[in-house]
Coordinates of C-alpha atoms in Angstrom, one line a residue:
M221 CA -0.4 0.1 0.0
Y222 CA 0.9 3.4 -0.3
I223 CA -0.6 6.8 0.9
K224 CA -2.0 9.1 -1.6
E225 CA -3.1 11.8 -0.1
L226 CA -2.9 13.0 3.6
Q227 CA -5.6 15.5 5.4
L228 CA -5.2 16.7 8.7
E229 CA -8.0 19.1 10.7
N230 CA -7.4 20.9 14.0
V231 CA -4.6 18.6 14.6
R232 CA -2.5 19.8 17.0
S233 CA -0.8 23.0 15.4
F234 CA -2.5 22.7 12.1
T235 CA -6.2 23.9 11.7
A236 CA -6.1 22.2 7.5
L237 CA -3.8 20.3 6.0
N238 CA -3.9 18.5 2.3
F239 CA -1.1 17.1 1.0
D240 CA -1.2 15.0 -2.0
L241 CA 1.9 12.7 -2.3
E242 CA 1.7 11.2 -5.9
R243 CA 4.3 11.9 -8.2
P244 CA 4.0 13.3 -11.6
D245 CA 4.1 9.9 -13.4
G246 CA 1.5 8.2 -11.0
S247 CA 4.2 6.2 -8.5
F248 CA 4.5 6.8 -5.0
A249 CA 7.8 4.9 -4.0
G250 CA 11.0 6.8 -3.2
W251 CA 11.7 9.8 -1.2
T252 CA 9.1 12.1 0.8
V253 CA 10.7 15.0 2.8
F254 CA 9.2 17.3 5.5
V255 CA 11.2 20.5 6.1
G256 CA 10.9 22.5 9.0
G257 CA 12.1 24.2 11.8
N258 CA 11.4 23.2 15.5
S259 CA 8.0 22.9 16.5
S260 CA 6.8 23.4 13.1
G261 CA 4.8 20.3 13.0
K262 CA 6.9 17.8 11.1
S263 CA 6.5 15.0 13.8
T264 CA 2.8 15.9 14.1
I265 CA 2.3 15.0 10.5
L266 CA 4.2 12.0 10.6
R267 CA 2.6 10.5 13.8
S268 CA -0.8 11.3 12.5
A269 CA -0.1 9.4 9.4
A270 CA 0.7 6.5 11.8
L271 CA -1.8 6.6 13.6
A272 CA -4.5 6.5 10.5
L273 CA -2.2 3.5 9.1
I274 CA -2.6 1.3 12.1
G275 CA -6.3 2.5 13.1
P276 CA -7.3 3.6 16.4
E277 CA -7.0 0.3 18.8
A278 CA -3.4 0.2 18.3
G279 CA -2.9 3.7 17.9
S280 CA -4.1 4.3 21.4
R281 CA -1.8 2.0 23.2
L282 CA 1.3 3.9 21.3
M283 CA -0.5 7.4 21.7
G284 CA -1.1 7.0 25.0
S285 CA -3.5 10.1 26.2
P286 CA -5.4 11.8 23.3
T287 CA -5.0 14.9 25.6
G288 CA -3.2 18.2 23.4
W289 CA -4.3 16.3 19.9
I290 CA -6.9 18.8 19.3
Y291 CA -6.2 22.4 18.2
K292 CA -6.9 24.7 20.7
G293 CA -10.5 26.1 21.4
Q294 CA -12.0 23.1 18.7
S295 CA -13.8 20.2 19.8
K296 CA -12.9 17.7 17.4
A297 CA -10.0 17.0 14.7
S298 CA -9.3 14.2 12.1
A299 CA -6.2 12.5 10.5
V300 CA -7.5 11.0 7.1
L301 CA -5.3 9.0 4.7
N302 CA -6.1 8.2 1.2
I303 CA -4.5 4.7 0.3
K304 CA -3.8 3.3 -2.6
W305 CA -4.0 -0.5 -2.0
D306 CA -1.5 -2.9 -4.1
R307 CA -3.6 -5.9 -5.5
D308 CA -0.5 -8.7 -5.7
N309 CA 0.5 -7.7 -2.1
D310 CA -2.7 -6.7 0.2
R311 CA -5.6 -8.9 1.1
F312 CA -8.9 -7.7 2.8
K313 CA -10.6 -9.8 5.1
R314 CA -13.6 -11.7 3.7
G315 CA -16.7 -9.6 4.9
G316 CA -17.2 -7.1 2.4
A317 CA -16.6 -5.7 -1.3
N318 CA -13.3 -4.6 -2.0
P319 CA -13.0 -1.2 -2.8
G320 CA -11.3 0.4 -6.0
E321 CA -8.1 1.6 -6.1
V322 CA -8.0 4.0 -3.3
F323 CA -10.0 4.4 -0.2
E324 CA -9.8 6.3 3.0
A325 CA -8.7 5.4 6.1
G326 CA -9.0 7.9 9.3
V327 CA -9.0 8.6 12.9
R328 CA -10.3 11.2 15.0
W329 CA -10.5 13.0 18.4
F330 CA -13.5 14.6 19.6
L331 CA -14.9 16.0 23.2
Q332 CA -17.8 14.1 23.9
D333 CA -19.6 17.0 25.9
K334 CA -17.9 20.2 26.6
E335 CA -17.2 19.7 30.3
D336 CA -14.9 16.7 28.9
E337 CA -11.3 17.3 29.3
V338 CA -9.9 14.0 27.7
P339 CA -11.0 13.7 24.2
Q340 CA -12.1 10.3 22.6
F341 CA -9.9 8.6 19.7
K342 CA -11.9 6.7 17.2
S343 CA -11.9 5.9 13.6
I344 CA -13.7 8.0 11.2
D345 CA -17.5 7.5 10.2
K346 CA -18.1 6.6 6.9
R347 CA -21.2 5.1 5.6
N348 CA -22.8 3.8 2.6
A349 CA -25.9 4.8 0.8
K350 CA -28.1 2.2 2.9
Q351 CA -26.2 4.1 6.1
S352 CA -24.1 1.2 6.7
R353 CA -20.8 1.8 8.3
I354 CA -17.8 1.7 6.2
Q355 CA -15.1 -1.0 7.5
T356 CA -12.6 -1.0 4.7
S357 CA -10.0 -0.1 6.9
E358 CA -10.9 -2.3 9.7
R359 CA -10.6 -5.5 7.0
G360 CA -7.6 -4.1 5.5
P361 CA -4.8 -2.2 7.1
W362 CA -6.2 -2.4 10.7
S363 CA -6.3 -5.9 10.6
S364 CA -4.3 -8.4 12.5
N365 CA -5.5 -11.3 10.3
S366 CA -5.2 -9.5 6.8
D367 CA -2.2 -10.3 4.8
G368 CA 0.0 -7.3 3.4
W369 CA -0.3 -3.8 4.3
F370 CA 3.5 -3.5 5.8
S371 CA 4.1 -0.1 7.3
A372 CA 6.7 1.2 10.0
G373 CA 7.7 4.2 11.7
Y374 CA 10.9 5.4 13.3
G375 CA 11.5 8.2 15.7
P376 CA 14.6 10.1 16.5
M377 CA 15.6 7.7 19.2
R378 CA 16.6 4.8 16.8
R379 CA 18.6 2.8 19.6
L380 CA 20.2 -0.8 19.3
T381 CA 19.6 -1.1 23.4
G382 CA 18.0 0.5 26.4
S383 CA 14.3 -0.3 26.1
S384 CA 12.5 0.3 28.9
S385 CA 10.2 -3.1 30.1
E386 CA 7.0 -1.2 29.3
A387 CA 8.0 -0.4 25.6
M388 CA 9.4 -3.7 25.1
R389 CA 5.6 -4.9 25.6
Y390 CA 5.0 -3.3 22.4
S391 CA 8.2 -4.1 20.5
I392 CA 7.7 -7.7 20.8
S393 CA 4.0 -7.8 20.0
K394 CA 2.6 -9.3 16.6
E395 CA 0.5 -6.3 15.8
A396 CA 1.8 -3.2 13.4
E397 CA 2.2 -1.1 16.5
S398 CA 5.1 -3.1 17.1
R399 CA 6.8 -1.6 13.8
F400 CA 6.2 2.3 15.5
V401 CA 7.4 1.8 18.9
T402 CA 10.1 4.6 18.7
L403 CA 8.5 6.7 16.6
F404 CA 6.1 7.3 20.0
R405 CA 7.8 6.4 22.5
E406 CA 11.5 7.7 23.5
D407 CA 12.2 4.8 25.8
A408 CA 11.7 2.3 23.2
A409 CA 14.9 0.6 21.5
L410 CA 15.0 -1.7 18.1
S411 CA 16.8 -4.7 20.2
E412 CA 13.9 -7.0 19.3
S413 CA 15.2 -7.3 15.7
E414 CA 18.9 -8.2 16.6
E415 CA 17.6 -10.8 18.9
W416 CA 15.3 -11.9 15.9
L417 CA 18.3 -12.5 13.6
R418 CA 20.2 -14.2 16.4
R419 CA 17.1 -16.6 16.9
M420 CA 17.1 -17.0 13.6
Y421 CA 20.8 -18.0 13.4
A422 CA 20.4 -20.6 16.7
R423 CA 17.5 -21.9 14.7
S424 CA 19.7 -22.3 11.3
L425 CA 21.9 -24.9 13.4
E426 CA 19.2 -27.2 14.1
P427 CA 18.3 -30.0 11.4
S428 CA 14.8 -29.1 10.3
S429 CA 12.8 -28.8 7.4
A430 CA 12.6 -24.8 7.9
S431 CA 16.4 -24.7 7.8
D432 CA 16.9 -23.7 4.3
E433 CA 14.6 -20.8 4.6
I434 CA 16.5 -19.8 7.6
R435 CA 19.2 -19.6 5.7
R436 CA 17.7 -17.9 3.0
V437 CA 17.0 -14.8 5.3
L438 CA 20.6 -14.8 6.8
D439 CA 22.3 -14.6 4.0
G440 CA 19.9 -12.4 2.4
V441 CA 20.5 -9.9 5.4
K442 CA 24.2 -9.9 5.3
A443 CA 24.0 -9.5 1.5
L444 CA 21.7 -6.4 1.6
M445 CA 23.3 -5.0 4.8
G446 CA 27.1 -5.8 3.4
D447 CA 26.2 -3.5 0.2
G448 CA 27.6 -0.3 1.4
L449 CA 25.1 0.3 4.2
L450 CA 27.9 0.9 6.9
P451 CA 31.1 3.2 6.5
H452 CA 34.6 1.8 6.7
G453 CA 34.0 -1.2 4.6
M454 CA 31.9 -2.5 7.6
K455 CA 30.0 -5.9 7.1
I456 CA 28.4 -8.1 9.2
S457 CA 31.1 -10.8 9.5
R458 CA 29.4 -13.4 11.8
I459 CA 26.3 -14.2 13.7
T460 CA 26.2 -16.2 16.8
V461 CA 23.8 -17.2 19.5
D462 CA 25.0 -14.1 22.0
H463 CA 26.3 -11.1 19.1
V464 CA 26.1 -10.0 15.6
F465 CA 29.9 -9.0 14.8
V466 CA 30.8 -6.8 11.8
K467 CA 34.5 -6.5 10.6
D468 CA 35.8 -3.4 8.5
S469 CA 38.0 -3.0 5.8
R470 CA 41.0 -2.9 8.4
G471 CA 40.0 -6.4 9.5
V472 CA 38.8 -4.9 13.0
E473 CA 35.8 -7.1 14.3
L474 CA 33.6 -5.7 17.0
P475 CA 30.0 -7.1 18.5
M476 CA 27.5 -4.6 16.5
R477 CA 26.6 -3.0 19.9
D478 CA 30.0 -1.9 20.5
I479 CA 30.3 0.4 17.3
S480 CA 29.7 4.1 17.2
D481 CA 26.1 5.5 18.1
G482 CA 25.3 6.6 13.9
C483 CA 26.3 3.1 12.9
R484 CA 24.3 1.2 15.2
S485 CA 21.2 3.7 14.6
I486 CA 21.3 2.7 11.0
Y487 CA 21.9 -0.6 11.7
A488 CA 19.2 -1.2 13.9
T489 CA 16.7 0.7 11.7
I490 CA 17.6 -1.2 8.7
L491 CA 17.5 -4.8 10.7
D492 CA 14.2 -3.6 12.1
L493 CA 12.9 -2.7 8.8
V494 CA 14.0 -6.0 7.4
H495 CA 12.6 -8.1 10.3
G496 CA 9.3 -6.3 9.4
L497 CA 9.0 -7.2 5.9
Y498 CA 9.6 -10.2 6.7
E499 CA 7.1 -10.7 9.4
V500 CA 4.6 -9.3 6.6
Y501 CA 5.6 -11.2 3.5
G502 CA 8.0 -14.1 4.5
V503 CA 11.1 -15.1 3.1
E504 CA 9.6 -16.2 -0.7
G505 CA 10.4 -13.3 -2.7
L506 CA 11.3 -11.1 -0.6
F507 CA 15.5 -10.6 -1.6
E508 CA 15.7 -10.0 -5.1
T509 CA 18.7 -9.2 -7.6
S510 CA 18.6 -6.2 -9.2
N511 CA 19.8 -5.4 -12.8
E512 CA 22.9 -3.7 -11.0
G513 CA 23.5 -7.1 -9.3
R514 CA 22.8 -5.7 -5.8
V515 CA 20.4 -7.8 -3.5
V516 CA 17.0 -5.5 -2.9
I517 CA 13.8 -6.0 -1.3
A518 CA 11.0 -5.0 -3.6
R519 CA 8.1 -5.2 -1.5
P520 CA 5.6 -1.9 -1.5
G521 CA 5.1 -0.4 1.7
V522 CA 5.1 2.9 3.7
V523 CA 8.1 3.9 5.9
I524 CA 7.9 7.0 8.2
I525 CA 11.2 8.1 9.9
D526 CA 11.4 11.4 12.0
E527 CA 14.6 13.1 11.9
I528 CA 16.5 10.5 9.7
E529 CA 19.7 12.5 10.0
A530 CA 20.1 11.8 14.0
H531 CA 23.7 10.5 14.9
L532 CA 24.7 10.6 10.8
H533 CA 28.1 12.2 9.6
P534 CA 27.1 14.5 6.8
S535 CA 28.6 12.7 4.1
W536 CA 26.2 9.6 5.4
Q537 CA 23.4 12.1 5.3
R538 CA 24.2 12.7 1.6
D539 CA 24.3 9.0 0.9
I540 CA 21.7 7.2 2.9
P541 CA 18.8 8.4 0.9
E542 CA 20.1 7.0 -2.2
W543 CA 20.8 3.6 -0.6
L544 CA 17.4 3.2 0.9
K545 CA 16.0 3.7 -2.4
A546 CA 18.2 1.7 -4.1
H547 CA 17.7 -0.8 -1.8
F548 CA 14.0 -0.6 -1.0
P549 CA 12.6 0.5 -4.6
K550 CA 9.0 -0.1 -3.7
I551 CA 8.9 1.7 -0.4
Q552 CA 7.3 5.1 -0.2
F553 CA 9.7 7.1 2.4
L554 CA 8.0 9.5 4.7
V555 CA 10.9 11.7 6.5
S556 CA 11.4 14.8 8.4
T557 CA 14.5 16.3 8.4
H558 CA 16.6 19.3 9.5
S559 CA 19.5 18.7 7.0
P560 CA 19.4 19.8 3.5
L561 CA 21.3 16.9 2.5
I562 CA 18.3 14.6 3.2
A563 CA 16.0 17.5 1.5
Q564 CA 18.1 17.5 -1.6
A565 CA 17.1 13.6 -2.3
A566 CA 13.9 14.1 -2.4
D567 CA 11.9 12.7 -5.6
P568 CA 9.4 14.8 -7.5
N569 CA 6.5 16.1 -6.1
G570 CA 8.4 14.9 -2.5
L571 CA 9.3 18.2 -1.1
F572 CA 7.0 19.7 1.7
I573 CA 7.7 23.0 3.7
L574 CA 6.5 23.9 6.9
P575 CA 6.7 27.5 8.3
L576 CA 7.9 28.0 11.6
Q577 CA 5.3 29.1 14.4
A578 CA 6.1 32.8 14.3
D579 CA 5.3 32.6 10.3
T580 CA 1.9 33.2 10.9
D581 CA 1.5 34.5 7.4
Q582 CA 2.7 30.9 5.9
V583 CA 1.2 27.8 5.4
A584 CA 2.4 24.3 5.2
R585 CA 2.7 23.5 1.7
P586 CA 4.3 21.4 -1.1
A587 CA 7.6 23.1 -3.0
T588 CA 7.0 24.2 -6.2
V589 CA 8.6 22.7 -9.0
A590 CA 11.0 25.5 -9.1
E591 CA 11.9 25.6 -5.4
Y592 CA 12.3 21.8 -6.0
E593 CA 14.7 21.8 -9.0
R594 CA 16.9 24.6 -7.0
I595 CA 17.2 22.2 -4.1
R596 CA 17.9 19.2 -6.0
W597 CA 20.5 20.9 -8.2
G598 CA 22.1 23.4 -5.6
T599 CA 24.6 23.0 -3.2
A600 CA 23.9 22.2 0.5
H601 CA 24.9 26.0 1.4
K602 CA 22.4 27.4 -0.9
T603 CA 19.8 25.3 0.3
I604 CA 20.3 26.4 3.8
L605 CA 19.6 29.9 2.7
G606 CA 16.6 29.0 0.7
V607 CA 13.4 28.7 1.3
A608 CA 13.4 25.1 2.6
F609 CA 15.3 26.2 5.6
G610 CA 15.0 30.0 5.6
L611 CA 18.4 30.8 7.0
S612 CA 19.7 34.6 6.1
T613 CA 23.2 33.6 6.9
T614 CA 25.3 30.3 7.6
R615 CA 28.0 32.4 9.7
T616 CA 27.7 32.1 13.4
K617 CA 26.5 35.1 15.2
W618 CA 30.0 36.1 16.6
A619 CA 31.4 35.7 12.9
T620 CA 28.2 38.2 11.7
Q621 CA 29.1 40.7 14.5
Q622 CA 32.9 40.9 13.9
L623 CA 32.1 41.1 9.8
K624 CA 29.6 44.1 10.6
R625 CA 32.4 45.3 13.2
W626 CA 34.8 45.5 10.3
Q627 CA 32.1 47.1 7.9
E628 CA 31.6 49.9 10.0
L629 CA 35.7 50.6 10.5
N630 CA 36.9 49.9 7.0
A631 CA 33.8 52.5 6.0
K632 CA 34.9 55.2 8.1
H633 CA 38.5 54.8 7.2
K634 CA 37.9 54.9 3.3
A635 CA 35.5 58.3 4.0
G636 CA 38.9 59.7 5.6
V637 CA 37.0 59.5 9.2
P638 CA 40.1 59.7 11.7
L639 CA 40.0 56.2 13.6
A640 CA 40.7 55.8 17.3
K641 CA 43.8 54.1 18.5
A642 CA 41.6 51.4 19.5
E643 CA 39.2 51.2 16.3
A644 CA 42.6 51.4 14.5
A645 CA 43.7 48.2 16.3
D646 CA 40.6 46.7 15.9
L647 CA 40.5 47.5 12.0
K648 CA 44.1 45.8 11.5
V649 CA 43.5 42.6 13.7
L650 CA 39.9 42.2 11.9
K651 CA 41.5 43.0 8.5
K652 CA 44.2 39.9 9.1
Q653 CA 41.3 37.6 10.3
L654 CA 39.2 37.6 7.2
E655 CA 42.0 37.8 5.0
L656 CA 42.9 34.2 6.5
A657 CA 39.0 33.4 6.6
L658 CA 38.7 34.2 3.0
D659 CA 41.7 32.5 2.1
G660 CA 43.2 35.0 -0.7
A661 CA 39.5 35.7 -2.2
P662 CA 38.6 39.6 -2.2
M663 CA 37.5 41.3 0.7
E664 CA 34.8 43.1 -1.5
T665 CA 33.1 39.3 -1.8
L666 CA 31.9 39.7 1.9

């Protein structure tokens, strides 16, 4: 399945929002990015989409209290998705007619009475001409007994270890909510998927009819994650019942849990994604070989990642979007970011700009074609200064103050105004510092 359209009404800071996520060529897979400052609503959009994907029952367990989700002064709110389902991979439970290519799935918050402080959290109420309630979502993506409908969501805190006991209960669940725990809970870790990999290895040592399938999974995971995912040539070197080991190009081998935060974060996220896809689709046809000879997972679904750049070096921020798109070519990635390098990887109609709360004259909107092309073709420096990030300069406040001081003193000097002794000394020092900073470029470029 894919999300075709996202609609929010009175959800937190949004009175109204309607984003069409379809590509110009009619496709949905690829990189869709939401950019904006802190408190601009990026996480609200991603979590709202997740709640509509998994439904009110699973969503209420992850969301906790529904308080605070309704826009101030309103009595109701809703998050609605138009979902395009995949006839080859998604199956509905029996009990009703299947919809056309697209159907609505949504949740709502509402105050039963004016005196209520805690809203109710339910599904949207859709009825047919006979006033019977339409239960397409309950028979499809919200059902634990229907096949397909893959989705997953990850928050900024994508740790490999350190999950609380309460968060662990959700992680080990077989329901869809297990794939969204870190998006809603900062006390959750992605340790369950590494334990799954080690359990699979232990099972591969036992003679059974399932051994061939298990070996295919292990080989597929190692091939996928060894194809340039981790830096320094790191690859999974071996798996034991206690640890997953990685070895770099120098031959240094370490347990995965002992490498850097950035490596562990990406490793944990990708492994969890593979684990989830395996649980939904099984191993048959899961791993494929692309035309370029790399191992890929060509199954559809929606993957949400909040602040994907967390813990990542800029070079990795530049490369990870393309790695994910190449190795999961049928996944619709919805990501939020503060990084221009992540934003530059957006696919057509895949860049959405959220204004700061202080920008009351602006609204959340898709980037125009011209804005998108400038960001895609521009440098990271120009992207930061452009409409998506809105900075007026990339210099620090200190550097900006020093530059202003030099400009004032230099203007006085050129005008023939006598400088005080301290001013003359400042001008001399600032001129020397700027010449070093500019590395031979003319001072007029400032």
